Amino acid sequence: MVRTLNVKSRSKTEFIDITDEVRELIRESGISSGICYVYVPHTTAGVTINEGADPSVKRDIITTLNKLIPFEGDYQHVEGNSAAHIKSTLVGASQFVLIEESKPLLGTWQSLYFCEFDGPRHRRVLVKIT
Ligand code: ZN
């Protein structure tokens, strides 16, 4: 069974912490040992795992991605959002987390982030727990 998390981004580029929501889906699934797949069905968004304790880390990642892949450039895609497509490909559309004792095996400092690259928008994150 696939669960859907609805996410609403508020900025053009934004990382939204979805760790608590995913943790809750794992708990609800009743699966004590397994794998949780987190998948973003969008071409201008992504999902990543990185530090959740210090908010300046996500700020630094976003700033660096925007520097590496500027919004304006020698792009041909007529929709005008090539930077978002490129960032989505670099970050990736999926992650997985191991589950033990009905909990995600995330490191102490790790959080799961939905990554918006062409917001603000309503987005979906699909979660499959096996
Ligand atoms: Zn596009």
PDB file of N, CA and C in Angstrom, residues 2-104:
ATOM      1  N   VAL A   2       0.506   2.189  -0.841  1.00  0.00           N
ATOM      2  CA  VAL A   2       1.272   3.435  -0.935  1.00  0.00           C
ATOM      3  C   VAL A   2       0.539   4.531  -0.161  1.00  0.00           C
ATOM      4  N   ARG A   3       1.262   5.213   0.692  1.00  0.00           N
ATOM      5  CA  ARG A   3       0.699   6.341   1.435  1.00  0.00           C
ATOM      6  C   ARG A   3       1.151   7.628   0.767  1.00  0.00           C
ATOM      7  N   THR A   4       0.319   8.654   0.881  1.00  0.00           N
ATOM      8  CA  THR A   4       0.655   9.950   0.286  1.00  0.00           C
ATOM      9  C   THR A   4       0.757  11.012   1.368  1.00  0.00           C
ATOM     10  N   LEU A   5       1.875  11.749   1.333  1.00  0.00           N
ATOM     11  CA  LEU A   5       1.995  12.938   2.174  1.00  0.00           C
ATOM     12  C   LEU A   5       1.770  14.146   1.271  1.00  0.00           C
ATOM     13  N   ASN A   6       0.879  15.018   1.684  1.00  0.00           N
ATOM     14  CA  ASN A   6       0.673  16.257   0.941  1.00  0.00           C
ATOM     15  C   ASN A   6       1.543  17.344   1.546  1.00  0.00           C
ATOM     16  N   VAL A   7       2.315  17.982   0.683  1.00  0.00           N
ATOM     17  CA  VAL A   7       3.265  18.992   1.137  1.00  0.00           C
ATOM     18  C   VAL A   7       2.964  20.295   0.413  1.00  0.00           C
ATOM     19  N   LYS A   8       2.977  21.383   1.151  1.00  0.00           N
ATOM     20  CA  LYS A   8       2.765  22.687   0.525  1.00  0.00           C
ATOM     21  C   LYS A   8       4.024  23.527   0.719  1.00  0.00           C
ATOM     22  N   SER A   9       4.690  23.831  -0.384  1.00  0.00           N
ATOM     23  CA  SER A   9       5.885  24.672  -0.279  1.00  0.00           C
ATOM     24  C   SER A   9       5.469  26.136  -0.340  1.00  0.00           C
ATOM     25  N   ARG A  10       6.274  26.981   0.262  1.00  0.00           N
ATOM     26  CA  ARG A  10       5.943  28.401   0.336  1.00  0.00           C
ATOM     27  C   ARG A  10       6.968  29.285  -0.372  1.00  0.00           C
ATOM     28  N   SER A  11       8.074  28.673  -0.790  1.00  0.00           N
ATOM     29  CA  SER A  11       9.126  29.447  -1.462  1.00  0.00           C
ATOM     30  C   SER A  11       9.495  28.767  -2.775  1.00  0.00           C
ATOM     31  N   LYS A  12      10.267  29.470  -3.591  1.00  0.00           N
ATOM     32  CA  LYS A  12      10.736  28.909  -4.854  1.00  0.00           C
ATOM     33  C   LYS A  12      11.650  27.713  -4.576  1.00  0.00           C
ATOM     34  N   THR A  13      12.575  27.894  -3.653  1.00  0.00           N
ATOM     35  CA  THR A  13      13.464  26.803  -3.274  1.00  0.00           C
ATOM     36  C   THR A  13      13.348  26.618  -1.762  1.00  0.00           C
ATOM     37  N   GLU A  14      13.034  25.400  -1.349  1.00  0.00           N
ATOM     38  CA  GLU A  14      12.762  25.190   0.074  1.00  0.00           C
ATOM     39  C   GLU A  14      12.940  23.716   0.432  1.00  0.00           C
ATOM     40  N   PHE A  15      13.533  23.447   1.573  1.00  0.00           N
ATOM     41  CA  PHE A  15      13.606  22.082   2.097  1.00  0.00           C
ATOM     42  C   PHE A  15      12.605  21.967   3.242  1.00  0.00           C
ATOM     43  N   ILE A  16      11.714  20.987   3.148  1.00  0.00           N
ATOM     44  CA  ILE A  16      10.678  20.811   4.165  1.00  0.00           C
ATOM     45  C   ILE A  16      10.919  19.486   4.886  1.00  0.00           C
ATOM     46  N   ASP A  17      11.074  19.565   6.185  1.00  0.00           N
ATOM     47  CA  ASP A  17      11.351  18.370   6.996  1.00  0.00           C
ATOM     48  C   ASP A  17      10.094  17.496   7.071  1.00  0.00           C
ATOM     49  N   ILE A  18      10.193  16.260   6.562  1.00  0.00           N
ATOM     50  CA  ILE A  18       9.044  15.338   6.585  1.00  0.00           C
ATOM     51  C   ILE A  18       9.338  14.120   7.477  1.00  0.00           C
ATOM     52  N   THR A  19      10.364  14.238   8.310  1.00  0.00           N
ATOM     53  CA  THR A  19      10.773  13.102   9.140  1.00  0.00           C
ATOM     54  C   THR A  19       9.657  12.622  10.065  1.00  0.00           C
ATOM     55  N   ASP A  20       9.005  13.545  10.750  1.00  0.00           N
ATOM     56  CA  ASP A  20       7.965  13.154  11.713  1.00  0.00           C
ATOM     57  C   ASP A  20       6.802  12.457  11.011  1.00  0.00           C
ATOM     58  N   GLU A  21       6.422  12.976   9.836  1.00  0.00           N
ATOM     59  CA  GLU A  21       5.315  12.379   9.088  1.00  0.00           C
ATOM     60  C   GLU A  21       5.666  10.955   8.636  1.00  0.00           C
ATOM     61  N   VAL A  22       6.896  10.776   8.159  1.00  0.00           N
ATOM     62  CA  VAL A  22       7.324   9.445   7.712  1.00  0.00           C
ATOM     63  C   VAL A  22       7.416   8.497   8.919  1.00  0.00           C
ATOM     64  N   ARG A  23       7.945   8.997  10.014  1.00  0.00           N
ATOM     65  CA  ARG A  23       8.033   8.196  11.246  1.00  0.00           C
ATOM     66  C   ARG A  23       6.647   7.699  11.668  1.00  0.00           C
ATOM     67  N   GLU A  24       5.665   8.581  11.542  1.00  0.00           N
ATOM     68  CA  GLU A  24       4.288   8.228  11.918  1.00  0.00           C
ATOM     69  C   GLU A  24       3.711   7.174  10.967  1.00  0.00           C
ATOM     70  N   LEU A  25       3.990   7.303   9.665  1.00  0.00           N
ATOM     71  CA  LEU A  25       3.507   6.301   8.702  1.00  0.00           C
ATOM     72  C   LEU A  25       4.121   4.933   8.988  1.00  0.00           C
ATOM     73  N   ILE A  26       5.386   4.916   9.376  1.00  0.00           N
ATOM     74  CA  ILE A  26       6.052   3.654   9.710  1.00  0.00           C
ATOM     75  C   ILE A  26       5.379   3.034  10.944  1.00  0.00           C
ATOM     76  N   ARG A  27       5.120   3.858  11.929  1.00  0.00           N
ATOM     77  CA  ARG A  27       4.480   3.365  13.153  1.00  0.00           C
ATOM     78  C   ARG A  27       3.093   2.786  12.829  1.00  0.00           C
ATOM     79  N   GLU A  28       2.325   3.537  12.030  1.00  0.00           N
ATOM     80  CA  GLU A  28       0.975   3.106  11.664  1.00  0.00           C
ATOM     81  C   GLU A  28       0.968   1.812  10.845  1.00  0.00           C
ATOM     82  N   SER A  29       2.043   1.581  10.082  1.00  0.00           N
ATOM     83  CA  SER A  29       2.085   0.411   9.188  1.00  0.00           C
ATOM     84  C   SER A  29       2.133  -0.904   9.964  1.00  0.00           C
ATOM     85  N   GLY A  30       2.620  -0.831  11.183  1.00  0.00           N
ATOM     86  CA  GLY A  30       2.741  -2.041  11.990  1.00  0.00           C
ATOM     87  C   GLY A  30       3.927  -2.906  11.592  1.00  0.00           C
ATOM     88  N   ILE A  31       4.729  -2.441  10.641  1.00  0.00           N
ATOM     89  CA  ILE A  31       5.899  -3.205  10.205  1.00  0.00           C
ATOM     90  C   ILE A  31       7.072  -2.874  11.127  1.00  0.00           C
ATOM     91  N   SER A  32       7.609  -3.894  11.777  1.00  0.00           N
ATOM     92  CA  SER A  32       8.670  -3.626  12.756  1.00  0.00           C
ATOM     93  C   SER A  32      10.057  -3.680  12.146  1.00  0.00           C
ATOM     94  N   SER A  33      10.225  -4.465  11.075  1.00  0.00           N
ATOM     95  CA  SER A  33      11.529  -4.575  10.429  1.00  0.00           C
ATOM     96  C   SER A  33      11.315  -4.567   8.913  1.00  0.00           C
ATOM     97  N   GLY A  34      11.902  -3.608   8.235  1.00  0.00           N
ATOM     98  CA  GLY A  34      11.671  -3.524   6.793  1.00  0.00           C
ATOM     99  C   GLY A  34      12.359  -2.338   6.169  1.00  0.00           C
ATOM    100  N   ILE A  35      11.735  -1.867   5.080  1.00  0.00           N
ATOM    101  CA  ILE A  35      12.294  -0.741   4.341  1.00  0.00           C
ATOM    102  C   ILE A  35      11.173   0.247   4.043  1.00  0.00           C
ATOM    103  N   CYS A  36      11.492   1.507   4.194  1.00  0.00           N
ATOM    104  CA  CYS A  36      10.557   2.585   3.864  1.00  0.00           C
ATOM    105  C   CYS A  36      11.112   3.343   2.666  1.00  0.00           C
ATOM    106  N   TYR A  37      10.363   3.310   1.562  1.00  0.00           N
ATOM    107  CA  TYR A  37      10.754   4.053   0.367  1.00  0.00           C
ATOM    108  C   TYR A  37      10.001   5.376   0.354  1.00  0.00           C
ATOM    109  N   VAL A  38      10.730   6.432   0.060  1.00  0.00           N
ATOM    110  CA  VAL A  38      10.129   7.761  -0.013  1.00  0.00           C
ATOM    111  C   VAL A  38      10.395   8.288  -1.419  1.00  0.00           C
ATOM    112  N   TYR A  39       9.309   8.566  -2.135  1.00  0.00           N
ATOM    113  CA  TYR A  39       9.420   8.889  -3.558  1.00  0.00           C
ATOM    114  C   TYR A  39       8.630  10.149  -3.896  1.00  0.00           C
ATOM    115  N   VAL A  40       9.249  11.005  -4.684  1.00  0.00           N
ATOM    116  CA  VAL A  40       8.619  12.264  -5.083  1.00  0.00           C
ATOM    117  C   VAL A  40       8.269  12.189  -6.574  1.00  0.00           C
ATOM    118  N   PRO A  41       6.972  12.170  -6.926  1.00  0.00           N
ATOM    119  CA  PRO A  41       6.586  12.033  -8.332  1.00  0.00           C
ATOM    120  C   PRO A  41       6.531  13.375  -9.059  1.00  0.00           C
ATOM    121  N   HIS A  42       7.605  14.109  -8.993  1.00  0.00           N
ATOM    122  CA  HIS A  42       7.664  15.439  -9.620  1.00  0.00           C
ATOM    123  C   HIS A  42       9.010  15.625 -10.307  1.00  0.00           C
ATOM    124  N   THR A  43       9.041  16.438 -11.345  1.00  0.00           N
ATOM    125  CA  THR A  43      10.291  16.644 -12.093  1.00  0.00           C
ATOM    126  C   THR A  43      11.069  17.881 -11.652  1.00  0.00           C
ATOM    127  N   THR A  44      10.473  18.651 -10.737  1.00  0.00           N
ATOM    128  CA  THR A  44      11.177  19.846 -10.273  1.00  0.00           C
ATOM    129  C   THR A  44      11.245  19.864  -8.740  1.00  0.00           C
ATOM    130  N   ALA A  45      11.275  18.681  -8.152  1.00  0.00           N
ATOM    131  CA  ALA A  45      11.400  18.542  -6.706  1.00  0.00           C
ATOM    132  C   ALA A  45      12.253  17.308  -6.441  1.00  0.00           C
ATOM    133  N   GLY A  46      12.571  17.073  -5.185  1.00  0.00           N
ATOM    134  CA  GLY A  46      13.375  15.907  -4.852  1.00  0.00           C
ATOM    135  C   GLY A  46      13.206  15.538  -3.399  1.00  0.00           C
ATOM    136  N   VAL A  47      13.984  14.560  -2.966  1.00  0.00           N
ATOM    137  CA  VAL A  47      13.970  14.172  -1.557  1.00  0.00           C
ATOM    138  C   VAL A  47      15.397  13.822  -1.160  1.00  0.00           C
ATOM    139  N   THR A  48      15.787  14.278   0.033  1.00  0.00           N
ATOM    140  CA  THR A  48      17.144  14.006   0.483  1.00  0.00           C
ATOM    141  C   THR A  48      17.166  13.769   1.988  1.00  0.00           C
ATOM    142  N   ILE A  49      18.280  13.190   2.438  1.00  0.00           N
ATOM    143  CA  ILE A  49      18.502  12.997   3.871  1.00  0.00           C
ATOM    144  C   ILE A  49      19.737  13.813   4.233  1.00  0.00           C
ATOM    145  N   ASN A  50      19.569  14.697   5.212  1.00  0.00           N
ATOM    146  CA  ASN A  50      20.731  15.455   5.681  1.00  0.00           C
ATOM    147  C   ASN A  50      20.442  15.998   7.077  1.00  0.00           C
ATOM    148  N   GLU A  51      21.343  16.818   7.557  1.00  0.00           N
ATOM    149  CA  GLU A  51      21.256  17.269   8.944  1.00  0.00           C
ATOM    150  C   GLU A  51      19.977  18.049   9.244  1.00  0.00           C
ATOM    151  N   GLY A  52      19.343  17.685  10.350  1.00  0.00           N
ATOM    152  CA  GLY A  52      18.126  18.356  10.754  1.00  0.00           C
ATOM    153  C   GLY A  52      18.299  19.212  11.987  1.00  0.00           C
ATOM    154  N   ALA A  53      19.460  19.130  12.639  1.00  0.00           N
ATOM    155  CA  ALA A  53      19.650  19.838  13.908  1.00  0.00           C
ATOM    156  C   ALA A  53      19.960  21.318  13.695  1.00  0.00           C
ATOM    157  N   ASP A  54      20.868  21.603  12.805  1.00  0.00           N
ATOM    158  CA  ASP A  54      21.279  22.986  12.576  1.00  0.00           C
ATOM    159  C   ASP A  54      20.645  23.480  11.275  1.00  0.00           C
ATOM    160  N   PRO A  55      19.684  24.402  11.351  1.00  0.00           N
ATOM    161  CA  PRO A  55      18.984  24.859  10.146  1.00  0.00           C
ATOM    162  C   PRO A  55      19.893  25.543   9.135  1.00  0.00           C
ATOM    163  N   SER A  56      21.083  25.964   9.576  1.00  0.00           N
ATOM    164  CA  SER A  56      21.977  26.626   8.624  1.00  0.00           C
ATOM    165  C   SER A  56      22.528  25.637   7.600  1.00  0.00           C
ATOM    166  N   VAL A  57      22.469  24.325   7.897  1.00  0.00           N
ATOM    167  CA  VAL A  57      22.945  23.336   6.921  1.00  0.00           C
ATOM    168  C   VAL A  57      22.039  23.336   5.688  1.00  0.00           C
ATOM    169  N   LYS A  58      20.723  23.264   5.896  1.00  0.00           N
ATOM    170  CA  LYS A  58      19.842  23.266   4.722  1.00  0.00           C
ATOM    171  C   LYS A  58      19.924  24.596   3.992  1.00  0.00           C
ATOM    172  N   ARG A  59      20.087  25.673   4.726  1.00  0.00           N
ATOM    173  CA  ARG A  59      20.255  26.988   4.106  1.00  0.00           C
ATOM    174  C   ARG A  59      21.517  26.991   3.234  1.00  0.00           C
ATOM    175  N   ASP A  60      22.613  26.410   3.740  1.00  0.00           N
ATOM    176  CA  ASP A  60      23.861  26.374   2.973  1.00  0.00           C
ATOM    177  C   ASP A  60      23.733  25.492   1.724  1.00  0.00           C
ATOM    178  N   ILE A  61      22.999  24.374   1.854  1.00  0.00           N
ATOM    179  CA  ILE A  61      22.795  23.499   0.688  1.00  0.00           C
ATOM    180  C   ILE A  61      22.007  24.248  -0.379  1.00  0.00           C
ATOM    181  N   ILE A  62      20.919  24.905   0.030  1.00  0.00           N
ATOM    182  CA  ILE A  62      20.090  25.644  -0.923  1.00  0.00           C
ATOM    183  C   ILE A  62      20.886  26.768  -1.588  1.00  0.00           C
ATOM    184  N   THR A  63      21.629  27.512  -0.791  1.00  0.00           N
ATOM    185  CA  THR A  63      22.432  28.621  -1.328  1.00  0.00           C
ATOM    186  C   THR A  63      23.446  28.116  -2.347  1.00  0.00           C
ATOM    187  N   THR A  64      24.080  26.987  -2.021  1.00  0.00           N
ATOM    188  CA  THR A  64      25.098  26.442  -2.927  1.00  0.00           C
ATOM    189  C   THR A  64      24.478  25.887  -4.195  1.00  0.00           C
ATOM    190  N   LEU A  65      23.338  25.188  -4.066  1.00  0.00           N
ATOM    191  CA  LEU A  65      22.657  24.691  -5.267  1.00  0.00           C
ATOM    192  C   LEU A  65      22.246  25.850  -6.172  1.00  0.00           C
ATOM    193  N   ASN A  66      21.748  26.939  -5.577  1.00  0.00           N
ATOM    194  CA  ASN A  66      21.334  28.095  -6.382  1.00  0.00           C
ATOM    195  C   ASN A  66      22.524  28.773  -7.053  1.00  0.00           C
ATOM    196  N   LYS A  67      23.694  28.697  -6.390  1.00  0.00           N
ATOM    197  CA  LYS A  67      24.900  29.278  -6.977  1.00  0.00           C
ATOM    198  C   LYS A  67      25.400  28.401  -8.130  1.00  0.00           C
ATOM    199  N   LEU A  68      25.384  27.083  -7.909  1.00  0.00           N
ATOM    200  CA  LEU A  68      25.864  26.152  -8.935  1.00  0.00           C
ATOM    201  C   LEU A  68      24.944  26.121 -10.152  1.00  0.00           C
ATOM    202  N   ILE A  69      23.626  26.223  -9.879  1.00  0.00           N
ATOM    203  CA  ILE A  69      22.632  26.113 -10.947  1.00  0.00           C
ATOM    204  C   ILE A  69      21.736  27.352 -10.892  1.00  0.00           C
ATOM    205  N   PRO A  70      22.174  28.443 -11.486  1.00  0.00           N
ATOM    206  CA  PRO A  70      21.400  29.700 -11.410  1.00  0.00           C
ATOM    207  C   PRO A  70      20.051  29.581 -12.124  1.00  0.00           C
ATOM    208  N   PHE A  71      19.094  30.389 -11.665  1.00  0.00           N
ATOM    209  CA  PHE A  71      17.748  30.358 -12.258  1.00  0.00           C
ATOM    210  C   PHE A  71      17.777  30.804 -13.720  1.00  0.00           C
ATOM    211  N   GLU A  72      18.637  31.771 -14.016  1.00  0.00           N
ATOM    212  CA  GLU A  72      18.781  32.252 -15.386  1.00  0.00           C
ATOM    213  C   GLU A  72      20.060  31.673 -15.962  1.00  0.00           C
ATOM    214  N   GLY A  73      19.993  31.177 -17.187  1.00  0.00           N
ATOM    215  CA  GLY A  73      21.184  30.614 -17.805  1.00  0.00           C
ATOM    216  C   GLY A  73      20.919  30.307 -19.263  1.00  0.00           C
ATOM    217  N   ASP A  74      21.840  29.629 -19.882  1.00  0.00           N
ATOM    218  CA  ASP A  74      21.710  29.296 -21.306  1.00  0.00           C
ATOM    219  C   ASP A  74      20.871  28.023 -21.436  1.00  0.00           C
ATOM    220  N   TYR A  75      19.605  28.132 -21.032  1.00  0.00           N
ATOM    221  CA  TYR A  75      18.707  26.985 -21.046  1.00  0.00           C
ATOM    222  C   TYR A  75      17.765  27.083 -22.240  1.00  0.00           C
ATOM    223  N   GLN A  76      17.341  25.950 -22.776  1.00  0.00           N
ATOM    224  CA  GLN A  76      16.447  25.959 -23.932  1.00  0.00           C
ATOM    225  C   GLN A  76      15.002  25.591 -23.588  1.00  0.00           C
ATOM    226  N   HIS A  77      14.810  24.917 -22.465  1.00  0.00           N
ATOM    227  CA  HIS A  77      13.470  24.485 -22.046  1.00  0.00           C
ATOM    228  C   HIS A  77      12.535  25.696 -21.953  1.00  0.00           C
ATOM    229  N   VAL A  78      11.441  25.668 -22.747  1.00  0.00           N
ATOM    230  CA  VAL A  78      10.591  26.863 -22.885  1.00  0.00           C
ATOM    231  C   VAL A  78       9.809  27.209 -21.614  1.00  0.00           C
ATOM    232  N   GLU A  79       9.622  26.232 -20.738  1.00  0.00           N
ATOM    233  CA  GLU A  79       8.857  26.518 -19.520  1.00  0.00           C
ATOM    234  C   GLU A  79       9.619  27.474 -18.595  1.00  0.00           C
ATOM    235  N   GLY A  80      10.937  27.567 -18.803  1.00  0.00           N
ATOM    236  CA  GLY A  80      11.728  28.521 -18.036  1.00  0.00           C
ATOM    237  C   GLY A  80      12.147  28.052 -16.658  1.00  0.00           C
ATOM    238  N   ASN A  81      11.992  26.763 -16.383  1.00  0.00           N
ATOM    239  CA  ASN A  81      12.355  26.276 -15.051  1.00  0.00           C
ATOM    240  C   ASN A  81      13.420  25.165 -15.119  1.00  0.00           C
ATOM    241  N   SER A  82      14.332  25.318 -16.063  1.00  0.00           N
ATOM    242  CA  SER A  82      15.383  24.297 -16.208  1.00  0.00           C
ATOM    243  C   SER A  82      16.219  24.138 -14.946  1.00  0.00           C
ATOM    244  N   ALA A  83      16.476  25.242 -14.251  1.00  0.00           N
ATOM    245  CA  ALA A  83      17.286  25.136 -13.029  1.00  0.00           C
ATOM    246  C   ALA A  83      16.636  24.149 -12.058  1.00  0.00           C
ATOM    247  N   ALA A  84      15.317  24.211 -11.952  1.00  0.00           N
ATOM    248  CA  ALA A  84      14.599  23.308 -11.043  1.00  0.00           C
ATOM    249  C   ALA A  84      14.706  21.855 -11.507  1.00  0.00           C
ATOM    250  N   HIS A  85      14.610  21.629 -12.820  1.00  0.00           N
ATOM    251  CA  HIS A  85      14.745  20.269 -13.348  1.00  0.00           C
ATOM    252  C   HIS A  85      16.146  19.717 -13.051  1.00  0.00           C
ATOM    253  N   ILE A  86      17.159  20.549 -13.228  1.00  0.00           N
ATOM    254  CA  ILE A  86      18.544  20.101 -13.004  1.00  0.00           C
ATOM    255  C   ILE A  86      18.770  19.768 -11.531  1.00  0.00           C
ATOM    256  N   LYS A  87      18.282  20.631 -10.651  1.00  0.00           N
ATOM    257  CA  LYS A  87      18.425  20.372  -9.212  1.00  0.00           C
ATOM    258  C   LYS A  87      17.703  19.085  -8.823  1.00  0.00           C
ATOM    259  N   SER A  88      16.528  18.868  -9.397  1.00  0.00           N
ATOM    260  CA  SER A  88      15.767  17.643  -9.115  1.00  0.00           C
ATOM    261  C   SER A  88      16.572  16.405  -9.498  1.00  0.00           C
ATOM    262  N   THR A  89      17.214  16.461 -10.649  1.00  0.00           N
ATOM    263  CA  THR A  89      18.024  15.318 -11.079  1.00  0.00           C
ATOM    264  C   THR A  89      19.235  15.113 -10.178  1.00  0.00           C
ATOM    265  N   LEU A  90      19.873  16.191  -9.763  1.00  0.00           N
ATOM    266  CA  LEU A  90      21.048  16.062  -8.898  1.00  0.00           C
ATOM    267  C   LEU A  90      20.682  15.489  -7.523  1.00  0.00           C
ATOM    268  N   VAL A  91      19.583  15.991  -6.963  1.00  0.00           N
ATOM    269  CA  VAL A  91      19.181  15.546  -5.621  1.00  0.00           C
ATOM    270  C   VAL A  91      18.538  14.154  -5.676  1.00  0.00           C
ATOM    271  N   GLY A  92      17.764  13.904  -6.725  1.00  0.00           N
ATOM    272  CA  GLY A  92      17.112  12.609  -6.876  1.00  0.00           C
ATOM    273  C   GLY A  92      15.682  12.619  -6.381  1.00  0.00           C
ATOM    274  N   ALA A  93      14.894  11.686  -6.912  1.00  0.00           N
ATOM    275  CA  ALA A  93      13.459  11.642  -6.615  1.00  0.00           C
ATOM    276  C   ALA A  93      13.104  10.637  -5.525  1.00  0.00           C
ATOM    277  N   SER A  94      14.092   9.916  -5.002  1.00  0.00           N
ATOM    278  CA  SER A  94      13.748   8.904  -4.003  1.00  0.00           C
ATOM    279  C   SER A  94      14.855   8.703  -2.972  1.00  0.00           C
ATOM    280  N   GLN A  95      14.435   8.189  -1.843  1.00  0.00           N
ATOM    281  CA  GLN A  95      15.341   7.774  -0.775  1.00  0.00           C
ATOM    282  C   GLN A  95      14.725   6.531  -0.142  1.00  0.00           C
ATOM    283  N   PHE A  96      15.533   5.780   0.582  1.00  0.00           N
ATOM    284  CA  PHE A  96      14.947   4.731   1.416  1.00  0.00           C
ATOM    285  C   PHE A  96      15.593   4.781   2.792  1.00  0.00           C
ATOM    286  N   VAL A  97      14.835   4.301   3.757  1.00  0.00           N
ATOM    287  CA  VAL A  97      15.324   4.247   5.136  1.00  0.00           C
ATOM    288  C   VAL A  97      15.032   2.852   5.672  1.00  0.00           C
ATOM    289  N   LEU A  98      16.007   2.264   6.331  1.00  0.00           N
ATOM    290  CA  LEU A  98      15.797   0.966   6.963  1.00  0.00           C
ATOM    291  C   LEU A  98      14.937   1.142   8.203  1.00  0.00           C
ATOM    292  N   ILE A  99      14.148   0.117   8.502  1.00  0.00           N
ATOM    293  CA  ILE A  99      13.263   0.153   9.671  1.00  0.00           C
ATOM    294  C   ILE A  99      13.633  -0.981  10.619  1.00  0.00           C
ATOM    295  N   GLU A 100      13.801  -0.659  11.882  1.00  0.00           N
ATOM    296  CA  GLU A 100      13.931  -1.681  12.923  1.00  0.00           C
ATOM    297  C   GLU A 100      13.143  -1.223  14.142  1.00  0.00           C
ATOM    298  N   GLU A 101      12.490  -2.154  14.796  1.00  0.00           N
ATOM    299  CA  GLU A 101      11.661  -1.866  15.973  1.00  0.00           C
ATOM    300  C   GLU A 101      10.648  -0.755  15.665  1.00  0.00           C
ATOM    301  N   SER A 102      10.089  -0.825  14.442  1.00  0.00           N
ATOM    302  CA  SER A 102       9.062   0.128  13.981  1.00  0.00           C
ATOM    303  C   SER A 102       9.548   1.568  13.921  1.00  0.00           C
ATOM    304  N   LYS A 103      10.877   1.729  13.827  1.00  0.00           N
ATOM    305  CA  LYS A 103      11.431   3.090  13.744  1.00  0.00           C
ATOM    306  C   LYS A 103      12.402   3.181  12.574  1.00  0.00           C
ATOM    307  N   PRO A 104      12.470   4.365  11.934  1.00  0.00           N
ATOM    308  CA  PRO A 104      13.459   4.535  10.860  1.00  0.00           C
ATOM    309  C   PRO A 104      14.864   4.597  11.450  1.00  0.00           C
TER     310      PRO A 104
END
